[in-house]
Amino acid sequence: MGILNKITGFFINLFIFSWDFWLLIFNLLTPSLKPGHVVPSHAAGHNLTWPEYIPPKEGDSRSACPMLNALANHGILPHDGRNITFKELNTKVRQTFNFAPSFCFFVPKFSADFLNRSYWTGRFDLEELSLHNAIEHDASLTRQDAALVPDQGKPDQGLVDSLLKEATGHTADGKPLLTIPDLSRALSKRRIDARKTNQAYTESLFHNIFGSSNSSTMLTIFGGRLADLEPMLKEERFAEHWEPRVLSRFGLTMAKFNFTVLPVERGVKTKTA
């Protein structure tokens, strides 16, 4: 059964990456979406109007991911963060953040696999996605390491403040902006500090790339704009009139995303930071 699962997984991933490549090509050949019209008309957040933000209450389930928590805080996913299907996660992330369909299938499928559940029929609570060293990892830019703070459902305000202070870029109208070098520098400092403060610290190339991927959503989906990132990272809510900065008609593909992720990770210098 193990060999069969590996063979099946290989062909599923081959399909996903081929699908993703063609979506990249279609994005190049088709006109972009117009600003103000990125979220589909039938989805929450269309016309730059988001459902009411309600902070989590005691007993609600939250993950280590601010974006997923924001979906629950705004009621786009169940507000209690529980009993969510992987297919529902796919749809809501796609509609809200304009990730490509290939991207939105790959990550929930990966999550279902590490939770030993079926993507097609399984359900989960948001906190389960914080399984250590699956998607959640040490040296996060918004959370203390799980060995130090087991509850990964809330952001560490000090870490978020430190991250936002790294911004050196500016928008055309002079507002602060995070850049690729800013994120590389923030990750460098965070990994060095985590190694010093967490005796159980673990690090691998996979988790470093995942950390750079998580960080790179700030540059792609949020365009690096601090005005949008601050409420997302500190309160896990959408800024008023926010919409994704990715205007590609078929969404942000994994292939296109890597043009941001890889430069961010290459810029991390843990020996010289």
PDB file of C-alpha atoms in Angstrom:
ATOM      1  CA  MET A   1       0.000   0.000   0.000  1.00  0.00           C
ATOM      2  CA  GLY A   2       2.895   2.354   0.783  1.00  0.00           C
ATOM      3  CA  ILE A   3       4.439   1.865  -2.658  1.00  0.00           C
ATOM      4  CA  LEU A   4       1.051   2.335  -4.323  1.00  0.00           C
ATOM      5  CA  ASN A   5       0.530   5.593  -2.413  1.00  0.00           C
ATOM      6  CA  LYS A   6       3.941   6.841  -3.500  1.00  0.00           C
ATOM      7  CA  ILE A   7       3.236   6.012  -7.143  1.00  0.00           C
ATOM      8  CA  THR A   8      -0.176   7.676  -6.937  1.00  0.00           C
ATOM      9  CA  GLY A   9       1.341  10.717  -5.247  1.00  0.00           C
ATOM     10  CA  PHE A  10       3.998  10.988  -7.956  1.00  0.00           C
ATOM     11  CA  PHE A  11       1.431  11.116 -10.743  1.00  0.00           C
ATOM     12  CA  ILE A  12      -0.803  13.540  -8.824  1.00  0.00           C
ATOM     13  CA  ASN A  13       2.145  15.910  -8.329  1.00  0.00           C
ATOM     14  CA  LEU A  14       3.151  15.516 -11.985  1.00  0.00           C
ATOM     15  CA  PHE A  15      -0.377  16.538 -12.969  1.00  0.00           C
ATOM     16  CA  ILE A  16      -0.400  19.499 -10.555  1.00  0.00           C
ATOM     17  CA  PHE A  17       2.917  20.914 -11.745  1.00  0.00           C
ATOM     18  CA  SER A  18       1.969  20.454 -15.405  1.00  0.00           C
ATOM     19  CA  TRP A  19      -1.367  22.156 -14.718  1.00  0.00           C
ATOM     20  CA  ASP A  20       0.460  24.965 -12.926  1.00  0.00           C
ATOM     21  CA  PHE A  21       2.833  25.466 -15.863  1.00  0.00           C
ATOM     22  CA  TRP A  22      -0.037  25.846 -18.317  1.00  0.00           C
ATOM     23  CA  LEU A  23      -1.794  28.304 -16.011  1.00  0.00           C
ATOM     24  CA  LEU A  24       1.421  30.324 -16.009  1.00  0.00           C
ATOM     25  CA  ILE A  25       1.319  30.370 -19.821  1.00  0.00           C
ATOM     26  CA  PHE A  26      -2.371  31.297 -19.892  1.00  0.00           C
ATOM     27  CA  ASN A  27      -1.662  34.195 -17.523  1.00  0.00           C
ATOM     28  CA  LEU A  28       0.923  35.484 -19.977  1.00  0.00           C
ATOM     29  CA  LEU A  29      -1.510  35.230 -22.901  1.00  0.00           C
ATOM     30  CA  THR A  30      -4.657  36.656 -21.331  1.00  0.00           C
ATOM     31  CA  PRO A  31      -5.418  40.160 -20.043  1.00  0.00           C
ATOM     32  CA  SER A  32      -5.030  40.801 -16.331  1.00  0.00           C
ATOM     33  CA  LEU A  33      -7.943  41.454 -14.030  1.00  0.00           C
ATOM     34  CA  LYS A  34      -8.803  45.081 -13.337  1.00  0.00           C
ATOM     35  CA  PRO A  35      -8.062  46.496  -9.876  1.00  0.00           C
ATOM     36  CA  GLY A  36     -11.231  46.399  -7.819  1.00  0.00           C
ATOM     37  CA  HIS A  37     -12.452  43.270  -9.609  1.00  0.00           C
ATOM     38  CA  VAL A  38     -10.067  40.549  -8.401  1.00  0.00           C
ATOM     39  CA  VAL A  39     -12.418  38.770  -5.965  1.00  0.00           C
ATOM     40  CA  PRO A  40     -15.197  36.981  -7.918  1.00  0.00           C
ATOM     41  CA  SER A  41     -18.684  38.473  -7.843  1.00  0.00           C
ATOM     42  CA  HIS A  42     -20.140  35.487  -5.967  1.00  0.00           C
ATOM     43  CA  ALA A  43     -17.444  35.474  -3.260  1.00  0.00           C
ATOM     44  CA  ALA A  44     -17.050  37.263   0.078  1.00  0.00           C
ATOM     45  CA  GLY A  45     -14.931  40.379  -0.378  1.00  0.00           C
ATOM     46  CA  HIS A  46     -16.247  41.236  -3.842  1.00  0.00           C
ATOM     47  CA  ASN A  47     -16.474  44.945  -4.520  1.00  0.00           C
ATOM     48  CA  LEU A  48     -13.830  45.518  -1.780  1.00  0.00           C
ATOM     49  CA  THR A  49     -16.349  44.812   0.985  1.00  0.00           C
ATOM     50  CA  TRP A  50     -15.370  42.144   3.516  1.00  0.00           C
ATOM     51  CA  PRO A  51     -17.642  40.440   6.056  1.00  0.00           C
ATOM     52  CA  GLU A  52     -17.481  41.766   9.609  1.00  0.00           C
ATOM     53  CA  TYR A  53     -14.311  41.007  11.527  1.00  0.00           C
ATOM     54  CA  ILE A  54     -14.972  39.185  14.805  1.00  0.00           C
ATOM     55  CA  PRO A  55     -11.911  38.201  16.887  1.00  0.00           C
ATOM     56  CA  PRO A  56     -11.705  34.551  17.950  1.00  0.00           C
ATOM     57  CA  LYS A  57     -13.369  33.649  21.223  1.00  0.00           C
ATOM     58  CA  GLU A  58     -12.315  31.022  23.738  1.00  0.00           C
ATOM     59  CA  GLY A  59     -12.601  27.568  22.227  1.00  0.00           C
ATOM     60  CA  ASP A  60     -12.207  28.724  18.625  1.00  0.00           C
ATOM     61  CA  SER A  61      -9.529  26.943  16.617  1.00  0.00           C
ATOM     62  CA  ARG A  62      -6.778  28.932  14.913  1.00  0.00           C
ATOM     63  CA  SER A  63      -3.618  28.015  12.997  1.00  0.00           C
ATOM     64  CA  ALA A  64      -0.112  29.381  12.656  1.00  0.00           C
ATOM     65  CA  CYS A  65      -1.145  31.064   9.372  1.00  0.00           C
ATOM     66  CA  PRO A  66      -2.486  34.642   9.651  1.00  0.00           C
ATOM     67  CA  MET A  67      -4.261  34.433   6.297  1.00  0.00           C
ATOM     68  CA  LEU A  68      -6.251  31.326   7.196  1.00  0.00           C
ATOM     69  CA  ASN A  69      -7.099  32.788  10.592  1.00  0.00           C
ATOM     70  CA  ALA A  70      -8.348  35.946   8.879  1.00  0.00           C
ATOM     71  CA  LEU A  71     -10.712  33.830   6.773  1.00  0.00           C
ATOM     72  CA  ALA A  72     -12.204  32.461   9.990  1.00  0.00           C
ATOM     73  CA  ASN A  73     -12.230  35.838  11.767  1.00  0.00           C
ATOM     74  CA  HIS A  74     -14.272  37.279   8.889  1.00  0.00           C
ATOM     75  CA  GLY A  75     -16.572  34.242   8.700  1.00  0.00           C
ATOM     76  CA  ILE A  76     -15.391  33.195   5.236  1.00  0.00           C
ATOM     77  CA  LEU A  77     -14.368  29.911   6.829  1.00  0.00           C
ATOM     78  CA  PRO A  78     -16.394  28.794   9.885  1.00  0.00           C
ATOM     79  CA  HIS A  79     -15.693  31.300  12.655  1.00  0.00           C
ATOM     80  CA  ASP A  80     -14.901  28.577  15.157  1.00  0.00           C
ATOM     81  CA  GLY A  81     -12.261  27.240  12.770  1.00  0.00           C
ATOM     82  CA  ARG A  82     -13.558  23.695  13.088  1.00  0.00           C
ATOM     83  CA  ASN A  83     -14.870  20.886  10.878  1.00  0.00           C
ATOM     84  CA  ILE A  84     -13.559  22.439   7.657  1.00  0.00           C
ATOM     85  CA  THR A  85     -13.265  20.351   4.496  1.00  0.00           C
ATOM     86  CA  PHE A  86     -10.080  20.472   2.467  1.00  0.00           C
ATOM     87  CA  LYS A  87     -12.147  21.204  -0.638  1.00  0.00           C
ATOM     88  CA  GLU A  88     -13.746  24.169   1.141  1.00  0.00           C
ATOM     89  CA  LEU A  89     -10.282  25.451   2.060  1.00  0.00           C
ATOM     90  CA  ASN A  90      -9.259  25.186  -1.595  1.00  0.00           C
ATOM     91  CA  THR A  91     -12.246  27.219  -2.789  1.00  0.00           C
ATOM     92  CA  LYS A  92     -12.112  29.957  -0.153  1.00  0.00           C
ATOM     93  CA  VAL A  93      -8.367  30.543  -0.484  1.00  0.00           C
ATOM     94  CA  ARG A  94      -8.685  30.676  -4.265  1.00  0.00           C
ATOM     95  CA  GLN A  95     -11.537  33.189  -4.205  1.00  0.00           C
ATOM     96  CA  THR A  96     -10.095  35.387  -1.461  1.00  0.00           C
ATOM     97  CA  PHE A  97      -6.393  35.602  -2.300  1.00  0.00           C
ATOM     98  CA  ASN A  98      -6.288  34.837  -6.051  1.00  0.00           C
ATOM     99  CA  PHE A  99      -3.881  31.931  -5.826  1.00  0.00           C
ATOM    100  CA  ALA A 100      -3.984  29.723  -8.923  1.00  0.00           C
ATOM    101  CA  PRO A 101      -6.251  26.636  -8.783  1.00  0.00           C
ATOM    102  CA  SER A 102      -3.171  24.397  -8.969  1.00  0.00           C
ATOM    103  CA  PHE A 103      -1.710  26.133  -5.913  1.00  0.00           C
ATOM    104  CA  CYS A 104      -5.030  25.887  -4.062  1.00  0.00           C
ATOM    105  CA  PHE A 105      -5.237  22.159  -4.701  1.00  0.00           C
ATOM    106  CA  PHE A 106      -1.614  21.362  -3.906  1.00  0.00           C
ATOM    107  CA  VAL A 107      -1.443  22.906  -0.407  1.00  0.00           C
ATOM    108  CA  PRO A 108      -4.740  21.484   0.983  1.00  0.00           C
ATOM    109  CA  LYS A 109      -3.842  18.102  -0.556  1.00  0.00           C
ATOM    110  CA  PHE A 110      -0.430  18.280   1.135  1.00  0.00           C
ATOM    111  CA  SER A 111      -2.185  19.180   4.401  1.00  0.00           C
ATOM    112  CA  ALA A 112      -4.607  16.265   4.073  1.00  0.00           C
ATOM    113  CA  ASP A 113      -1.688  13.932   3.458  1.00  0.00           C
ATOM    114  CA  PHE A 114       0.312  14.944   6.538  1.00  0.00           C
ATOM    115  CA  LEU A 115      -2.854  14.659   8.645  1.00  0.00           C
ATOM    116  CA  ASN A 116      -3.479  11.183   7.167  1.00  0.00           C
ATOM    117  CA  ARG A 117      -6.889  12.187   5.829  1.00  0.00           C
ATOM    118  CA  SER A 118      -8.616  12.156   2.493  1.00  0.00           C
ATOM    119  CA  TYR A 119      -8.544  15.425   0.579  1.00  0.00           C
ATOM    120  CA  TRP A 120     -11.918  14.494  -0.935  1.00  0.00           C
ATOM    121  CA  THR A 121     -13.852  13.580   2.224  1.00  0.00           C
ATOM    122  CA  GLY A 122     -11.713  14.640   5.190  1.00  0.00           C
ATOM    123  CA  ARG A 123     -12.258  17.476   7.649  1.00  0.00           C
ATOM    124  CA  PHE A 124      -9.948  19.338  10.012  1.00  0.00           C
ATOM    125  CA  ASP A 125      -9.700  22.090  12.614  1.00  0.00           C
ATOM    126  CA  LEU A 126      -7.385  25.009  11.887  1.00  0.00           C
ATOM    127  CA  GLU A 127      -5.119  24.241  14.856  1.00  0.00           C
ATOM    128  CA  GLU A 128      -4.332  20.845  13.333  1.00  0.00           C
ATOM    129  CA  LEU A 129      -2.498  22.566  10.489  1.00  0.00           C
ATOM    130  CA  SER A 130       0.060  23.703  13.092  1.00  0.00           C
ATOM    131  CA  LEU A 131       1.480  20.180  13.378  1.00  0.00           C
ATOM    132  CA  HIS A 132       5.147  20.907  14.069  1.00  0.00           C
ATOM    133  CA  ASN A 133       7.502  20.548  11.104  1.00  0.00           C
ATOM    134  CA  ALA A 134       4.725  19.766   8.657  1.00  0.00           C
ATOM    135  CA  ILE A 135       3.750  23.241   7.394  1.00  0.00           C
ATOM    136  CA  GLU A 136       4.431  24.981  10.720  1.00  0.00           C
ATOM    137  CA  HIS A 137       8.165  25.434  11.328  1.00  0.00           C
ATOM    138  CA  ASP A 138      10.661  27.046  13.659  1.00  0.00           C
ATOM    139  CA  ALA A 139      11.885  30.618  13.079  1.00  0.00           C
ATOM    140  CA  SER A 140       8.528  31.952  11.893  1.00  0.00           C
ATOM    141  CA  LEU A 141       8.379  35.709  11.419  1.00  0.00           C
ATOM    142  CA  THR A 142       5.068  35.997  13.323  1.00  0.00           C
ATOM    143  CA  ARG A 143       5.180  33.178  15.912  1.00  0.00           C
ATOM    144  CA  GLN A 144       7.575  32.079  18.619  1.00  0.00           C
ATOM    145  CA  ASP A 145       8.776  28.506  18.123  1.00  0.00           C
ATOM    146  CA  ALA A 146       6.333  25.779  19.136  1.00  0.00           C
ATOM    147  CA  ALA A 147       8.766  24.428  21.737  1.00  0.00           C
ATOM    148  CA  LEU A 148       8.528  27.797  23.519  1.00  0.00           C
ATOM    149  CA  VAL A 149       4.867  28.650  22.812  1.00  0.00           C
ATOM    150  CA  PRO A 150       2.839  25.508  22.025  1.00  0.00           C
ATOM    151  CA  ASP A 151      -0.284  27.493  21.050  1.00  0.00           C
ATOM    152  CA  GLN A 152       0.526  28.698  17.542  1.00  0.00           C
ATOM    153  CA  GLY A 153      -2.891  30.281  17.006  1.00  0.00           C
ATOM    154  CA  LYS A 154      -1.911  33.814  18.031  1.00  0.00           C
ATOM    155  CA  PRO A 155       0.711  36.150  16.540  1.00  0.00           C
ATOM    156  CA  ASP A 156       3.626  37.376  18.629  1.00  0.00           C
ATOM    157  CA  GLN A 157       3.231  41.151  18.526  1.00  0.00           C
ATOM    158  CA  GLY A 158       6.931  41.774  19.202  1.00  0.00           C
ATOM    159  CA  LEU A 159       7.998  39.608  16.271  1.00  0.00           C
ATOM    160  CA  VAL A 160       5.489  41.301  13.969  1.00  0.00           C
ATOM    161  CA  ASP A 161       6.699  44.755  15.039  1.00  0.00           C
ATOM    162  CA  SER A 162      10.304  43.708  14.365  1.00  0.00           C
ATOM    163  CA  LEU A 163       9.338  42.479  10.910  1.00  0.00           C
ATOM    164  CA  LEU A 164       7.465  45.633   9.952  1.00  0.00           C
ATOM    165  CA  LYS A 165      10.393  47.791  11.083  1.00  0.00           C
ATOM    166  CA  GLU A 166      12.559  46.102   8.442  1.00  0.00           C
ATOM    167  CA  ALA A 167      10.667  47.842   5.628  1.00  0.00           C
ATOM    168  CA  THR A 168      12.932  50.059   3.523  1.00  0.00           C
ATOM    169  CA  GLY A 169      10.842  50.383   0.363  1.00  0.00           C
ATOM    170  CA  HIS A 170       8.156  52.911  -0.511  1.00  0.00           C
ATOM    171  CA  THR A 171       5.132  52.939  -2.774  1.00  0.00           C
ATOM    172  CA  ALA A 172       4.727  55.558  -5.468  1.00  0.00           C
ATOM    173  CA  ASP A 173       2.873  57.754  -2.964  1.00  0.00           C
ATOM    174  CA  GLY A 174       5.559  57.347  -0.302  1.00  0.00           C
ATOM    175  CA  LYS A 175       3.971  54.693   1.924  1.00  0.00           C
ATOM    176  CA  PRO A 176       6.272  52.046   3.518  1.00  0.00           C
ATOM    177  CA  LEU A 177       6.854  48.820   1.665  1.00  0.00           C
ATOM    178  CA  LEU A 178       8.607  45.532   2.426  1.00  0.00           C
ATOM    179  CA  THR A 179      11.069  44.374  -0.223  1.00  0.00           C
ATOM    180  CA  ILE A 180      12.837  41.104  -1.028  1.00  0.00           C
ATOM    181  CA  PRO A 181      16.048  42.200   0.787  1.00  0.00           C
ATOM    182  CA  ASP A 182      13.950  43.261   3.785  1.00  0.00           C
ATOM    183  CA  LEU A 183      12.414  39.808   4.096  1.00  0.00           C
ATOM    184  CA  SER A 184      15.769  38.085   3.601  1.00  0.00           C
ATOM    185  CA  ARG A 185      17.238  40.215   6.369  1.00  0.00           C
ATOM    186  CA  ALA A 186      14.281  39.550   8.689  1.00  0.00           C
ATOM    187  CA  LEU A 187      14.528  35.797   8.099  1.00  0.00           C
ATOM    188  CA  SER A 188      18.278  35.880   8.729  1.00  0.00           C
ATOM    189  CA  LYS A 189      17.836  37.568  12.085  1.00  0.00           C
ATOM    190  CA  ARG A 190      14.937  35.349  13.065  1.00  0.00           C
ATOM    191  CA  ARG A 191      16.771  32.093  12.317  1.00  0.00           C
ATOM    192  CA  ILE A 192      19.834  33.227  14.242  1.00  0.00           C
ATOM    193  CA  ASP A 193      17.722  34.238  17.223  1.00  0.00           C
ATOM    194  CA  ALA A 194      15.670  31.018  17.139  1.00  0.00           C
ATOM    195  CA  ARG A 195      18.829  28.908  17.192  1.00  0.00           C
ATOM    196  CA  LYS A 196      19.973  30.747  20.310  1.00  0.00           C
ATOM    197  CA  THR A 197      16.693  30.714  22.236  1.00  0.00           C
ATOM    198  CA  ASN A 198      15.180  27.338  21.325  1.00  0.00           C
ATOM    199  CA  GLN A 199      17.152  24.283  22.429  1.00  0.00           C
ATOM    200  CA  ALA A 200      14.810  22.101  20.368  1.00  0.00           C
ATOM    201  CA  TYR A 201      15.316  24.200  17.216  1.00  0.00           C
ATOM    202  CA  THR A 202      15.197  22.290  13.938  1.00  0.00           C
ATOM    203  CA  GLU A 203      15.948  23.486  10.442  1.00  0.00           C
ATOM    204  CA  SER A 204      16.016  21.894   7.007  1.00  0.00           C
ATOM    205  CA  LEU A 205      16.130  23.108   3.421  1.00  0.00           C
ATOM    206  CA  PHE A 206      12.452  22.140   3.051  1.00  0.00           C
ATOM    207  CA  HIS A 207      11.383  24.224   6.038  1.00  0.00           C
ATOM    208  CA  ASN A 208      13.625  27.132   5.053  1.00  0.00           C
ATOM    209  CA  ILE A 209      12.001  27.205   1.624  1.00  0.00           C
ATOM    210  CA  PHE A 210       8.579  26.938   3.257  1.00  0.00           C
ATOM    211  CA  GLY A 211       9.480  29.840   5.550  1.00  0.00           C
ATOM    212  CA  SER A 212      10.531  31.936   2.577  1.00  0.00           C
ATOM    213  CA  SER A 213       7.327  30.913   0.799  1.00  0.00           C
ATOM    214  CA  ASN A 214       5.146  31.993   3.706  1.00  0.00           C
ATOM    215  CA  SER A 215       7.019  35.282   3.847  1.00  0.00           C
ATOM    216  CA  SER A 216       6.778  35.826   0.110  1.00  0.00           C
ATOM    217  CA  THR A 217       2.986  36.018   0.232  1.00  0.00           C
ATOM    218  CA  MET A 218       3.571  39.403   1.879  1.00  0.00           C
ATOM    219  CA  LEU A 219       5.319  40.585  -1.296  1.00  0.00           C
ATOM    220  CA  THR A 220       2.977  38.976  -3.829  1.00  0.00           C
ATOM    221  CA  ILE A 221      -0.581  38.798  -2.469  1.00  0.00           C
ATOM    222  CA  PHE A 222      -0.105  41.919  -0.305  1.00  0.00           C
ATOM    223  CA  GLY A 223       2.378  43.764  -2.506  1.00  0.00           C
ATOM    224  CA  GLY A 224       4.607  44.397   0.522  1.00  0.00           C
ATOM    225  CA  ARG A 225       2.364  47.243   1.678  1.00  0.00           C
ATOM    226  CA  LEU A 226       2.560  47.787   5.426  1.00  0.00           C
ATOM    227  CA  ALA A 227      -0.879  49.427   5.496  1.00  0.00           C
ATOM    228  CA  ASP A 228      -2.346  46.058   4.477  1.00  0.00           C
ATOM    229  CA  LEU A 229       0.119  43.802   6.289  1.00  0.00           C
ATOM    230  CA  GLU A 230      -0.114  45.374   9.728  1.00  0.00           C
ATOM    231  CA  PRO A 231      -3.794  44.493  10.374  1.00  0.00           C
ATOM    232  CA  MET A 232      -3.305  41.081   8.771  1.00  0.00           C
ATOM    233  CA  LEU A 233      -0.256  40.154  10.837  1.00  0.00           C
ATOM    234  CA  LYS A 234      -1.223  41.783  14.139  1.00  0.00           C
ATOM    235  CA  GLU A 235      -5.013  41.250  14.226  1.00  0.00           C
ATOM    236  CA  GLU A 236      -5.461  38.706  11.428  1.00  0.00           C
ATOM    237  CA  ARG A 237      -8.055  40.780   9.625  1.00  0.00           C
ATOM    238  CA  PHE A 238      -8.370  42.365   6.194  1.00  0.00           C
ATOM    239  CA  ALA A 239      -7.677  46.054   5.869  1.00  0.00           C
ATOM    240  CA  GLU A 240     -10.672  48.089   4.770  1.00  0.00           C
ATOM    241  CA  HIS A 241     -11.183  47.897   0.981  1.00  0.00           C
ATOM    242  CA  TRP A 242      -8.308  45.407   0.629  1.00  0.00           C
ATOM    243  CA  GLU A 243      -7.983  43.086  -2.336  1.00  0.00           C
ATOM    244  CA  PRO A 244      -5.183  40.817  -3.608  1.00  0.00           C
ATOM    245  CA  ARG A 245      -2.391  42.603  -5.461  1.00  0.00           C
ATOM    246  CA  VAL A 246      -2.025  39.691  -7.880  1.00  0.00           C
ATOM    247  CA  LEU A 247      -4.038  40.596 -10.972  1.00  0.00           C
ATOM    248  CA  SER A 248      -3.273  37.519 -13.095  1.00  0.00           C
ATOM    249  CA  ARG A 249      -6.478  36.131 -14.537  1.00  0.00           C
ATOM    250  CA  PHE A 250      -5.690  32.572 -13.436  1.00  0.00           C
ATOM    251  CA  GLY A 251      -4.138  33.588 -10.131  1.00  0.00           C
ATOM    252  CA  LEU A 252      -0.671  33.295  -8.644  1.00  0.00           C
ATOM    253  CA  THR A 253       0.900  30.061  -9.869  1.00  0.00           C
ATOM    254  CA  MET A 254       3.557  28.133  -7.991  1.00  0.00           C
ATOM    255  CA  ALA A 255       5.928  28.684 -10.910  1.00  0.00           C
ATOM    256  CA  LYS A 256       5.512  32.467 -10.785  1.00  0.00           C
ATOM    257  CA  PHE A 257       5.653  32.450  -6.983  1.00  0.00           C
ATOM    258  CA  ASN A 258       9.114  30.891  -7.078  1.00  0.00           C
ATOM    259  CA  PHE A 259      10.467  34.008  -8.773  1.00  0.00           C
ATOM    260  CA  THR A 260       9.921  35.700  -5.397  1.00  0.00           C
ATOM    261  CA  VAL A 261      10.547  32.781  -3.026  1.00  0.00           C
ATOM    262  CA  LEU A 262      13.965  31.792  -4.347  1.00  0.00           C
ATOM    263  CA  PRO A 263      15.489  35.313  -4.246  1.00  0.00           C
ATOM    264  CA  VAL A 264      14.187  35.739  -0.696  1.00  0.00           C
ATOM    265  CA  GLU A 265      15.805  32.479   0.429  1.00  0.00           C
ATOM    266  CA  ARG A 266      19.056  33.160  -1.458  1.00  0.00           C
ATOM    267  CA  GLY A 267      19.342  36.447   0.386  1.00  0.00           C
ATOM    268  CA  VAL A 268      19.221  34.831   3.841  1.00  0.00           C
ATOM    269  CA  LYS A 269      22.656  35.109   5.470  1.00  0.00           C
ATOM    270  CA  THR A 270      22.641  33.472   8.884  1.00  0.00           C
ATOM    271  CA  LYS A 271      26.413  33.680   9.253  1.00  0.00           C
ATOM    272  CA  THR A 272      26.756  37.391   8.563  1.00  0.00           C
ATOM    273  CA  ALA A 273      23.418  38.882   9.683  1.00  0.00           C
TER     274      ALA A 273
END
